[in-house]
Amino acid sequence: MRGYKPSYRLQVNGNDITPQVSGRLVNLTLTDERGDKADQLDIVISDHDGRVPIPPSGAEIQVWIGWDGDLTYKGKYLLDEASLSGPPDILTVRARSADFVSPLKQKRQESWHKTTLGGILGIVAARSGLMPVLHADLANVVIEHIDQTDESDHNLLLRLGQRYDALHAIKDGRLLFSPAGSGQTAEGQPVPGITLHRQDGDTHHFSRSDRPNRYTGVQAHWHDTETGEQKTETAGTEDVTKVLRHSHTYSSQEEAMLAATAELRALNRALSKLTINRAKGEATLKPETAVTVRGYKPDIDGADWIIVRLAHSLNESGFTTKVEMEVKG
């Protein structure tokens, strides 16, 4: 049965160190990012009596957080750095998502020609020992040509994500690639939505950009091989004073239009942001979860929100969650 006392479990290289840490935890902060960026785990422990060992180099840390009797597994992390300061002695440990340390970071030379996004992702996943999982809307996107010049697979994925407004993540041995802000998993299944009520939060911050010079359209160029001409595709308005122009020239009309549409969606999502600090932490929340809010202004309650970042903060006496959201794409 779920209790009201903050709780956690920590394993280092498969060994449960929770009993050693219990009563000493100054703070545990877990930052859960949406795709692309590595999640980060920061742990601060009191070592006033010198009995807490420093984790070994390259240690794998597994973490569960939540409330007494109801813990949620939050994944594996690789030790990034450890420091000891004092007196009184304080041990600080920082770790990042284990799955981001792989051949994905090796720089490569490759040219991709007349293939699909799914074809590229399949090869990238295979050479890192991962299983590719792509959203159906992206798997068959045709790519006429793209060069990977002295570039890591990770950076290539970032570039493809920006081009098609998609997110990639490495979770449990799988390479996931899905549309940003869609509220769907990489498999195309909807992420169960939630409702957050004002009384559930402690503080909040809402912002909306109403600058008159904001972009309302995006243009991307492509090279027509039949005529030898450079042509332009526009997503949104064609008002020249409010159009963002891509500097890259694409290989086909379809690629140019997809890139322009993706950029416009990303720009629109970034116009409104909402942050809610939940006084009672919720470990089960995930990025890309669709959120409905109640108890705020009509403009806020009436928007469709999506979680982009979570920051869980826990110690022996409290557990809070900071929920950062943007308008659903």
Short mmCIF file of N, CA and C in Angstrom, two decimals, residues 142-304:
data_model
loop_
_atom_site.label_atom_id
_atom_site.label_comp_id
_atom_site.label_asym_id
_atom_site.label_seq_id
_atom_site.Cartn_x
_atom_site.Cartn_y
_atom_site.Cartn_z
N VAL A 142 11.09 8.92 -47.46
CA VAL A 142 12.14 8.74 -48.47
C VAL A 142 13.24 9.79 -48.29
N ILE A 143 14.49 9.34 -48.30
CA ILE A 143 15.63 10.24 -48.23
C ILE A 143 16.46 10.02 -49.49
N GLU A 144 16.48 11.04 -50.35
CA GLU A 144 17.21 10.92 -51.61
C GLU A 144 18.72 10.85 -51.38
N HIS A 145 19.20 11.73 -50.50
CA HIS A 145 20.65 11.73 -50.25
C HIS A 145 20.95 12.50 -48.96
N ILE A 146 21.87 11.95 -48.18
CA ILE A 146 22.37 12.66 -47.00
C ILE A 146 23.78 12.15 -46.71
N ASP A 147 24.68 13.05 -46.38
CA ASP A 147 26.07 12.68 -46.08
C ASP A 147 26.32 12.69 -44.58
N GLN A 148 27.09 11.73 -44.15
CA GLN A 148 27.56 11.65 -42.77
C GLN A 148 29.08 11.82 -42.84
N THR A 149 29.53 13.05 -42.65
CA THR A 149 30.95 13.38 -42.84
C THR A 149 31.62 13.67 -41.52
N ASP A 150 32.51 12.75 -41.10
CA ASP A 150 33.20 12.90 -39.81
C ASP A 150 32.19 13.22 -38.71
N GLU A 151 31.14 12.45 -38.66
CA GLU A 151 30.00 12.71 -37.77
C GLU A 151 29.60 11.43 -37.07
N SER A 152 29.28 11.51 -35.79
CA SER A 152 28.84 10.33 -35.04
C SER A 152 27.40 9.98 -35.41
N ASP A 153 27.05 8.73 -35.17
CA ASP A 153 25.66 8.32 -35.39
C ASP A 153 24.71 9.12 -34.50
N HIS A 154 25.17 9.45 -33.30
CA HIS A 154 24.33 10.23 -32.39
C HIS A 154 24.01 11.59 -33.00
N ASN A 155 25.02 12.26 -33.57
CA ASN A 155 24.78 13.56 -34.20
C ASN A 155 23.93 13.43 -35.45
N LEU A 156 24.11 12.33 -36.19
CA LEU A 156 23.27 12.10 -37.35
C LEU A 156 21.81 11.97 -36.94
N LEU A 157 21.57 11.25 -35.84
CA LEU A 157 20.21 11.10 -35.34
C LEU A 157 19.63 12.45 -34.92
N LEU A 158 20.45 13.28 -34.29
CA LEU A 158 19.99 14.61 -33.90
C LEU A 158 19.60 15.42 -35.14
N ARG A 159 20.42 15.33 -36.18
CA ARG A 159 20.16 16.07 -37.41
C ARG A 159 18.88 15.59 -38.10
N LEU A 160 18.70 14.28 -38.13
CA LEU A 160 17.48 13.73 -38.72
C LEU A 160 16.26 14.10 -37.88
N GLY A 161 16.45 14.13 -36.56
CA GLY A 161 15.35 14.52 -35.68
C GLY A 161 14.93 15.96 -35.92
N GLN A 162 15.91 16.86 -36.08
CA GLN A 162 15.58 18.26 -36.37
C GLN A 162 14.89 18.39 -37.72
N ARG A 163 15.35 17.61 -38.69
CA ARG A 163 14.78 17.70 -40.04
C ARG A 163 13.32 17.26 -40.06
N TYR A 164 13.00 16.22 -39.29
CA TYR A 164 11.65 15.65 -39.34
C TYR A 164 10.86 15.85 -38.04
N ASP A 165 11.34 16.77 -37.18
CA ASP A 165 10.67 17.08 -35.91
C ASP A 165 10.40 15.81 -35.12
N ALA A 166 11.46 15.04 -34.93
CA ALA A 166 11.35 13.75 -34.24
C ALA A 166 12.36 13.69 -33.10
N LEU A 167 12.12 12.77 -32.19
CA LEU A 167 12.99 12.56 -31.04
C LEU A 167 13.55 11.15 -31.10
N HIS A 168 14.83 11.00 -30.74
CA HIS A 168 15.36 9.66 -30.61
C HIS A 168 15.78 9.44 -29.16
N ALA A 169 15.61 8.23 -28.71
CA ALA A 169 15.99 7.86 -27.36
C ALA A 169 16.51 6.43 -27.39
N ILE A 170 17.41 6.14 -26.46
CA ILE A 170 17.94 4.79 -26.32
C ILE A 170 17.46 4.25 -24.99
N LYS A 171 16.59 3.26 -25.02
CA LYS A 171 16.01 2.71 -23.80
C LYS A 171 15.99 1.18 -23.87
N ASP A 172 16.59 0.56 -22.86
CA ASP A 172 16.53 -0.90 -22.72
C ASP A 172 16.92 -1.61 -24.01
N GLY A 173 18.02 -1.16 -24.62
CA GLY A 173 18.53 -1.84 -25.79
C GLY A 173 17.78 -1.54 -27.08
N ARG A 174 16.93 -0.52 -27.08
CA ARG A 174 16.17 -0.17 -28.28
C ARG A 174 16.46 1.27 -28.68
N LEU A 175 16.55 1.49 -29.99
CA LEU A 175 16.67 2.83 -30.54
C LEU A 175 15.27 3.27 -30.94
N LEU A 176 14.73 4.26 -30.22
CA LEU A 176 13.37 4.74 -30.44
C LEU A 176 13.41 6.04 -31.23
N PHE A 177 12.50 6.16 -32.19
CA PHE A 177 12.45 7.36 -33.02
C PHE A 177 10.98 7.67 -33.28
N SER A 178 10.52 8.81 -32.76
CA SER A 178 9.09 9.12 -32.86
C SER A 178 8.87 10.62 -33.01
N PRO A 179 7.73 11.05 -33.56
CA PRO A 179 7.45 12.48 -33.75
C PRO A 179 7.43 13.21 -32.41
N ALA A 180 8.06 14.37 -32.35
CA ALA A 180 8.06 15.18 -31.13
C ALA A 180 6.67 15.76 -30.90
N GLY A 181 6.28 15.80 -29.63
CA GLY A 181 5.02 16.44 -29.27
C GLY A 181 3.78 15.71 -29.71
N SER A 182 3.92 14.45 -30.10
CA SER A 182 2.76 13.70 -30.60
C SER A 182 1.97 13.02 -29.51
N GLY A 183 2.60 12.85 -28.32
CA GLY A 183 1.93 12.11 -27.24
C GLY A 183 1.82 10.64 -27.55
N GLN A 184 2.73 10.14 -28.42
CA GLN A 184 2.72 8.74 -28.80
C GLN A 184 4.07 8.10 -28.53
N THR A 185 4.06 6.78 -28.37
CA THR A 185 5.29 6.04 -28.25
C THR A 185 5.90 5.87 -29.64
N ALA A 186 7.14 5.37 -29.69
CA ALA A 186 7.78 5.12 -30.98
C ALA A 186 7.01 4.09 -31.79
N GLU A 187 6.28 3.21 -31.09
CA GLU A 187 5.48 2.20 -31.78
C GLU A 187 4.17 2.77 -32.32
N GLY A 188 3.88 4.06 -32.01
CA GLY A 188 2.66 4.69 -32.49
C GLY A 188 1.49 4.56 -31.53
N GLN A 189 1.74 4.02 -30.35
CA GLN A 189 0.67 3.89 -29.36
C GLN A 189 0.59 5.17 -28.51
N PRO A 190 -0.62 5.62 -28.17
CA PRO A 190 -0.74 6.84 -27.36
C PRO A 190 -0.21 6.63 -25.95
N VAL A 191 0.54 7.62 -25.46
CA VAL A 191 0.98 7.61 -24.06
C VAL A 191 -0.22 8.04 -23.22
N PRO A 192 -0.63 7.24 -22.23
CA PRO A 192 -1.81 7.61 -21.44
C PRO A 192 -1.69 9.01 -20.87
N GLY A 193 -2.70 9.84 -21.11
CA GLY A 193 -2.67 11.21 -20.64
C GLY A 193 -3.03 11.32 -19.16
N ILE A 194 -2.74 12.49 -18.59
CA ILE A 194 -3.05 12.74 -17.19
C ILE A 194 -3.68 14.12 -17.06
N THR A 195 -4.32 14.36 -15.92
CA THR A 195 -4.86 15.67 -15.57
C THR A 195 -4.18 16.15 -14.31
N LEU A 196 -3.64 17.36 -14.35
CA LEU A 196 -3.01 17.97 -13.19
C LEU A 196 -3.89 19.13 -12.71
N HIS A 197 -4.29 19.06 -11.45
CA HIS A 197 -5.12 20.10 -10.85
C HIS A 197 -4.25 21.10 -10.09
N ARG A 198 -4.68 22.35 -10.08
CA ARG A 198 -3.89 23.38 -9.44
C ARG A 198 -3.59 23.05 -7.98
N GLN A 199 -4.55 22.43 -7.30
CA GLN A 199 -4.33 22.12 -5.88
C GLN A 199 -3.27 21.05 -5.67
N ASP A 200 -2.89 20.34 -6.78
CA ASP A 200 -1.84 19.32 -6.67
C ASP A 200 -0.45 19.93 -6.71
N GLY A 201 -0.36 21.19 -7.17
CA GLY A 201 0.94 21.82 -7.34
C GLY A 201 1.27 22.77 -6.21
N ASP A 202 2.51 23.19 -6.18
CA ASP A 202 2.98 24.14 -5.18
C ASP A 202 3.11 25.51 -5.83
N THR A 203 3.89 25.58 -6.90
CA THR A 203 4.03 26.82 -7.66
C THR A 203 3.92 26.51 -9.15
N HIS A 204 3.68 27.54 -9.95
CA HIS A 204 3.60 27.34 -11.39
C HIS A 204 4.11 28.58 -12.11
N HIS A 205 4.47 28.40 -13.37
CA HIS A 205 4.91 29.52 -14.20
C HIS A 205 4.45 29.26 -15.63
N PHE A 206 3.69 30.21 -16.20
CA PHE A 206 3.21 30.13 -17.57
C PHE A 206 3.77 31.28 -18.37
N SER A 207 4.18 31.01 -19.61
CA SER A 207 4.65 32.08 -20.48
C SER A 207 4.17 31.81 -21.90
N ARG A 208 3.87 32.89 -22.63
CA ARG A 208 3.45 32.78 -24.02
C ARG A 208 4.10 33.91 -24.80
N SER A 209 4.68 33.56 -25.93
CA SER A 209 5.32 34.57 -26.78
C SER A 209 4.29 35.15 -27.74
N ASP A 210 4.08 36.45 -27.64
CA ASP A 210 3.16 37.13 -28.55
C ASP A 210 3.90 38.20 -29.36
N ARG A 211 5.19 37.98 -29.60
CA ARG A 211 5.96 38.96 -30.36
C ARG A 211 5.39 39.11 -31.76
N PRO A 212 5.20 40.33 -32.21
CA PRO A 212 4.60 40.54 -33.54
C PRO A 212 5.48 40.04 -34.68
N ASN A 213 6.78 39.89 -34.41
CA ASN A 213 7.68 39.47 -35.48
C ASN A 213 7.99 37.97 -35.43
N ARG A 214 7.20 37.20 -34.69
CA ARG A 214 7.46 35.77 -34.62
C ARG A 214 7.15 35.12 -35.98
N TYR A 215 7.82 34.00 -36.21
CA TYR A 215 7.65 33.31 -37.49
C TYR A 215 6.28 32.63 -37.57
N THR A 216 5.62 32.82 -38.71
CA THR A 216 4.35 32.14 -38.96
C THR A 216 4.44 31.19 -40.15
N GLY A 217 5.64 31.09 -40.72
CA GLY A 217 5.86 30.17 -41.83
C GLY A 217 7.32 29.78 -41.92
N VAL A 218 7.58 28.68 -42.61
CA VAL A 218 8.95 28.20 -42.82
C VAL A 218 9.10 27.80 -44.28
N GLN A 219 10.21 28.21 -44.88
CA GLN A 219 10.51 27.84 -46.26
C GLN A 219 11.75 26.94 -46.31
N ALA A 220 11.71 25.96 -47.20
CA ALA A 220 12.86 25.09 -47.43
C ALA A 220 13.05 24.93 -48.94
N HIS A 221 14.30 24.92 -49.36
CA HIS A 221 14.62 24.83 -50.79
C HIS A 221 14.95 23.39 -51.18
N TRP A 222 14.72 23.09 -52.46
CA TRP A 222 15.11 21.78 -52.99
C TRP A 222 15.57 21.93 -54.43
N HIS A 223 16.41 20.99 -54.85
CA HIS A 223 16.99 21.06 -56.19
C HIS A 223 16.22 20.14 -57.13
N ASP A 224 15.65 20.72 -58.16
CA ASP A 224 14.91 19.96 -59.16
C ASP A 224 15.91 19.46 -60.21
N THR A 225 16.20 18.16 -60.19
CA THR A 225 17.20 17.60 -61.11
C THR A 225 16.74 17.62 -62.56
N GLU A 226 15.44 17.65 -62.79
CA GLU A 226 14.93 17.65 -64.16
C GLU A 226 15.12 19.01 -64.85
N THR A 227 14.95 20.08 -64.09
CA THR A 227 15.07 21.42 -64.67
C THR A 227 16.37 22.11 -64.29
N GLY A 228 17.05 21.57 -63.23
CA GLY A 228 18.27 22.21 -62.75
C GLY A 228 18.01 23.44 -61.91
N GLU A 229 16.76 23.68 -61.56
CA GLU A 229 16.38 24.88 -60.80
C GLU A 229 16.29 24.59 -59.30
N GLN A 230 16.50 25.64 -58.53
CA GLN A 230 16.23 25.56 -57.09
C GLN A 230 14.81 26.03 -56.85
N LYS A 231 14.03 25.20 -56.18
CA LYS A 231 12.64 25.54 -55.92
C LYS A 231 12.39 25.63 -54.42
N THR A 232 11.26 26.18 -54.05
CA THR A 232 10.96 26.46 -52.64
C THR A 232 9.61 25.90 -52.25
N GLU A 233 9.58 25.30 -51.05
CA GLU A 233 8.32 24.83 -50.45
C GLU A 233 8.08 25.64 -49.18
N THR A 234 6.82 25.97 -48.91
CA THR A 234 6.48 26.79 -47.75
C THR A 234 5.44 26.09 -46.89
N ALA A 235 5.72 26.02 -45.60
CA ALA A 235 4.74 25.53 -44.62
C ALA A 235 4.25 26.74 -43.84
N GLY A 236 2.92 26.90 -43.72
CA GLY A 236 2.36 28.05 -43.03
C GLY A 236 2.21 29.23 -43.97
N THR A 237 2.27 30.43 -43.42
CA THR A 237 2.06 31.64 -44.20
C THR A 237 3.22 31.92 -45.13
N GLU A 238 2.94 32.62 -46.23
CA GLU A 238 3.99 33.02 -47.16
C GLU A 238 4.37 34.48 -46.99
N ASP A 239 3.92 35.11 -45.88
CA ASP A 239 4.28 36.49 -45.58
C ASP A 239 5.80 36.57 -45.43
N VAL A 240 6.47 37.23 -46.36
CA VAL A 240 7.94 37.22 -46.40
C VAL A 240 8.57 37.82 -45.15
N THR A 241 7.82 38.64 -44.43
CA THR A 241 8.39 39.28 -43.23
C THR A 241 8.34 38.35 -42.02
N LYS A 242 7.62 37.23 -42.13
CA LYS A 242 7.46 36.34 -40.98
C LYS A 242 7.83 34.89 -41.31
N VAL A 243 8.66 34.72 -42.32
CA VAL A 243 9.02 33.38 -42.77
C VAL A 243 10.48 33.07 -42.40
N LEU A 244 10.69 31.91 -41.79
CA LEU A 244 12.04 31.43 -41.50
C LEU A 244 12.50 30.61 -42.70
N ARG A 245 13.69 30.90 -43.19
CA ARG A 245 14.21 30.21 -44.37
C ARG A 245 15.33 29.25 -44.01
N HIS A 246 15.20 28.00 -44.42
CA HIS A 246 16.25 27.01 -44.24
C HIS A 246 17.43 27.34 -45.15
N SER A 247 18.64 27.18 -44.64
CA SER A 247 19.83 27.41 -45.45
C SER A 247 20.18 26.17 -46.27
N HIS A 248 19.72 25.01 -45.81
CA HIS A 248 20.05 23.76 -46.51
C HIS A 248 19.14 23.57 -47.73
N THR A 249 19.71 23.01 -48.79
CA THR A 249 18.93 22.67 -49.98
C THR A 249 18.71 21.17 -50.02
N TYR A 250 17.46 20.74 -50.08
CA TYR A 250 17.12 19.32 -50.02
C TYR A 250 17.11 18.70 -51.41
N SER A 251 17.06 17.38 -51.42
CA SER A 251 17.18 16.63 -52.68
C SER A 251 15.86 16.43 -53.40
N SER A 252 14.75 16.66 -52.71
CA SER A 252 13.45 16.45 -53.35
C SER A 252 12.43 17.39 -52.76
N GLN A 253 11.33 17.54 -53.50
CA GLN A 253 10.23 18.38 -53.04
C GLN A 253 9.65 17.85 -51.73
N GLU A 254 9.52 16.52 -51.64
CA GLU A 254 8.95 15.91 -50.44
C GLU A 254 9.81 16.18 -49.21
N GLU A 255 11.14 16.02 -49.34
CA GLU A 255 12.03 16.27 -48.21
C GLU A 255 11.96 17.73 -47.77
N ALA A 256 11.92 18.65 -48.72
CA ALA A 256 11.85 20.07 -48.39
C ALA A 256 10.57 20.39 -47.64
N MET A 257 9.45 19.84 -48.11
CA MET A 257 8.17 20.13 -47.46
C MET A 257 8.10 19.52 -46.07
N LEU A 258 8.63 18.31 -45.92
CA LEU A 258 8.65 17.67 -44.60
C LEU A 258 9.49 18.49 -43.62
N ALA A 259 10.65 18.96 -44.08
CA ALA A 259 11.53 19.74 -43.22
C ALA A 259 10.88 21.06 -42.81
N ALA A 260 10.22 21.74 -43.76
CA ALA A 260 9.56 23.01 -43.45
C ALA A 260 8.41 22.81 -42.47
N THR A 261 7.62 21.77 -42.69
CA THR A 261 6.49 21.48 -41.80
C THR A 261 6.98 21.13 -40.40
N ALA A 262 8.05 20.34 -40.32
CA ALA A 262 8.60 19.95 -39.02
C ALA A 262 9.09 21.16 -38.24
N GLU A 263 9.79 22.06 -38.93
CA GLU A 263 10.31 23.26 -38.26
C GLU A 263 9.18 24.15 -37.78
N LEU A 264 8.10 24.28 -38.56
CA LEU A 264 6.97 25.11 -38.15
C LEU A 264 6.29 24.53 -36.92
N ARG A 265 6.14 23.20 -36.87
CA ARG A 265 5.55 22.57 -35.68
C ARG A 265 6.39 22.85 -34.44
N ALA A 266 7.71 22.73 -34.59
CA ALA A 266 8.60 22.98 -33.45
C ALA A 266 8.51 24.43 -32.98
N LEU A 267 8.44 25.36 -33.93
CA LEU A 267 8.31 26.78 -33.57
C LEU A 267 7.00 27.06 -32.83
N ASN A 268 5.92 26.45 -33.30
CA ASN A 268 4.61 26.68 -32.67
C ASN A 268 4.56 26.09 -31.26
N ARG A 269 5.17 24.92 -31.07
CA ARG A 269 5.16 24.31 -29.74
C ARG A 269 5.90 25.19 -28.73
N ALA A 270 6.95 25.85 -29.19
CA ALA A 270 7.78 26.63 -28.27
C ALA A 270 7.15 27.96 -27.86
N LEU A 271 6.01 28.33 -28.45
CA LEU A 271 5.40 29.62 -28.14
C LEU A 271 4.85 29.69 -26.72
N SER A 272 4.31 28.59 -26.23
CA SER A 272 3.72 28.58 -24.88
C SER A 272 4.39 27.51 -24.03
N LYS A 273 4.70 27.87 -22.80
CA LYS A 273 5.36 26.95 -21.88
C LYS A 273 4.69 27.03 -20.51
N LEU A 274 4.63 25.92 -19.82
CA LEU A 274 4.04 25.85 -18.49
C LEU A 274 4.88 24.93 -17.62
N THR A 275 5.24 25.43 -16.45
CA THR A 275 5.98 24.63 -15.46
C THR A 275 5.16 24.55 -14.19
N ILE A 276 4.99 23.34 -13.70
CA ILE A 276 4.28 23.12 -12.43
C ILE A 276 5.20 22.36 -11.49
N ASN A 277 5.40 22.91 -10.30
CA ASN A 277 6.16 22.22 -9.28
C ASN A 277 5.19 21.48 -8.37
N ARG A 278 5.19 20.16 -8.48
CA ARG A 278 4.27 19.36 -7.69
C ARG A 278 4.83 19.16 -6.28
N ALA A 279 4.07 19.61 -5.30
CA ALA A 279 4.51 19.51 -3.91
C ALA A 279 4.64 18.05 -3.49
N LYS A 280 3.83 17.18 -4.09
CA LYS A 280 3.92 15.75 -3.84
C LYS A 280 4.43 15.08 -5.11
N GLY A 281 5.66 14.58 -5.08
CA GLY A 281 6.30 14.04 -6.26
C GLY A 281 5.56 12.87 -6.87
N GLU A 282 5.70 12.73 -8.20
CA GLU A 282 5.06 11.63 -8.92
C GLU A 282 6.09 10.98 -9.83
N ALA A 283 6.60 9.82 -9.41
CA ALA A 283 7.68 9.15 -10.13
C ALA A 283 7.22 8.53 -11.44
N THR A 284 5.93 8.29 -11.60
CA THR A 284 5.44 7.59 -12.78
C THR A 284 5.30 8.48 -14.00
N LEU A 285 5.41 9.80 -13.83
CA LEU A 285 5.28 10.71 -14.97
C LEU A 285 6.43 10.49 -15.96
N LYS A 286 6.12 10.66 -17.26
CA LYS A 286 7.12 10.47 -18.31
C LYS A 286 7.06 11.61 -19.32
N PRO A 287 8.21 11.96 -19.92
CA PRO A 287 8.18 12.92 -21.02
C PRO A 287 7.29 12.40 -22.16
N GLU A 288 6.72 13.32 -22.93
CA GLU A 288 5.81 13.03 -24.03
C GLU A 288 4.43 12.59 -23.56
N THR A 289 4.15 12.72 -22.25
CA THR A 289 2.81 12.46 -21.73
C THR A 289 1.93 13.67 -21.99
N ALA A 290 0.74 13.43 -22.56
CA ALA A 290 -0.22 14.52 -22.79
C ALA A 290 -0.84 14.92 -21.45
N VAL A 291 -0.94 16.23 -21.23
CA VAL A 291 -1.43 16.73 -19.94
C VAL A 291 -2.58 17.70 -20.15
N THR A 292 -3.63 17.54 -19.35
CA THR A 292 -4.70 18.51 -19.23
C THR A 292 -4.58 19.15 -17.86
N VAL A 293 -4.65 20.46 -17.78
CA VAL A 293 -4.56 21.13 -16.48
C VAL A 293 -5.90 21.79 -16.15
N ARG A 294 -6.18 21.88 -14.87
CA ARG A 294 -7.42 22.45 -14.38
C ARG A 294 -7.14 23.39 -13.20
N GLY A 295 -7.89 24.51 -13.16
CA GLY A 295 -7.78 25.43 -12.04
C GLY A 295 -6.95 26.66 -12.32
N TYR A 296 -6.48 26.82 -13.58
CA TYR A 296 -5.69 27.98 -13.94
C TYR A 296 -6.55 28.93 -14.79
N LYS A 297 -5.95 29.78 -15.57
CA LYS A 297 -6.68 30.66 -16.47
C LYS A 297 -7.28 29.83 -17.62
N PRO A 298 -8.38 30.33 -18.22
CA PRO A 298 -8.99 29.58 -19.33
C PRO A 298 -8.01 29.28 -20.46
N ASP A 299 -7.11 30.22 -20.81
CA ASP A 299 -6.14 29.99 -21.88
C ASP A 299 -5.20 28.84 -21.55
N ILE A 300 -4.92 28.67 -20.27
CA ILE A 300 -4.01 27.60 -19.84
C ILE A 300 -4.76 26.27 -19.77
N ASP A 301 -5.94 26.30 -19.15
CA ASP A 301 -6.74 25.07 -19.03
C ASP A 301 -7.18 24.56 -20.41
N GLY A 302 -7.36 25.47 -21.36
CA GLY A 302 -7.87 25.08 -22.67
C GLY A 302 -6.81 24.56 -23.63
N ALA A 303 -5.54 24.65 -23.26
CA ALA A 303 -4.46 24.20 -24.15
C ALA A 303 -4.19 22.71 -23.97
N ASP A 304 -3.66 22.09 -25.02
CA ASP A 304 -3.21 20.71 -24.96
C ASP A 304 -1.71 20.71 -24.68
#
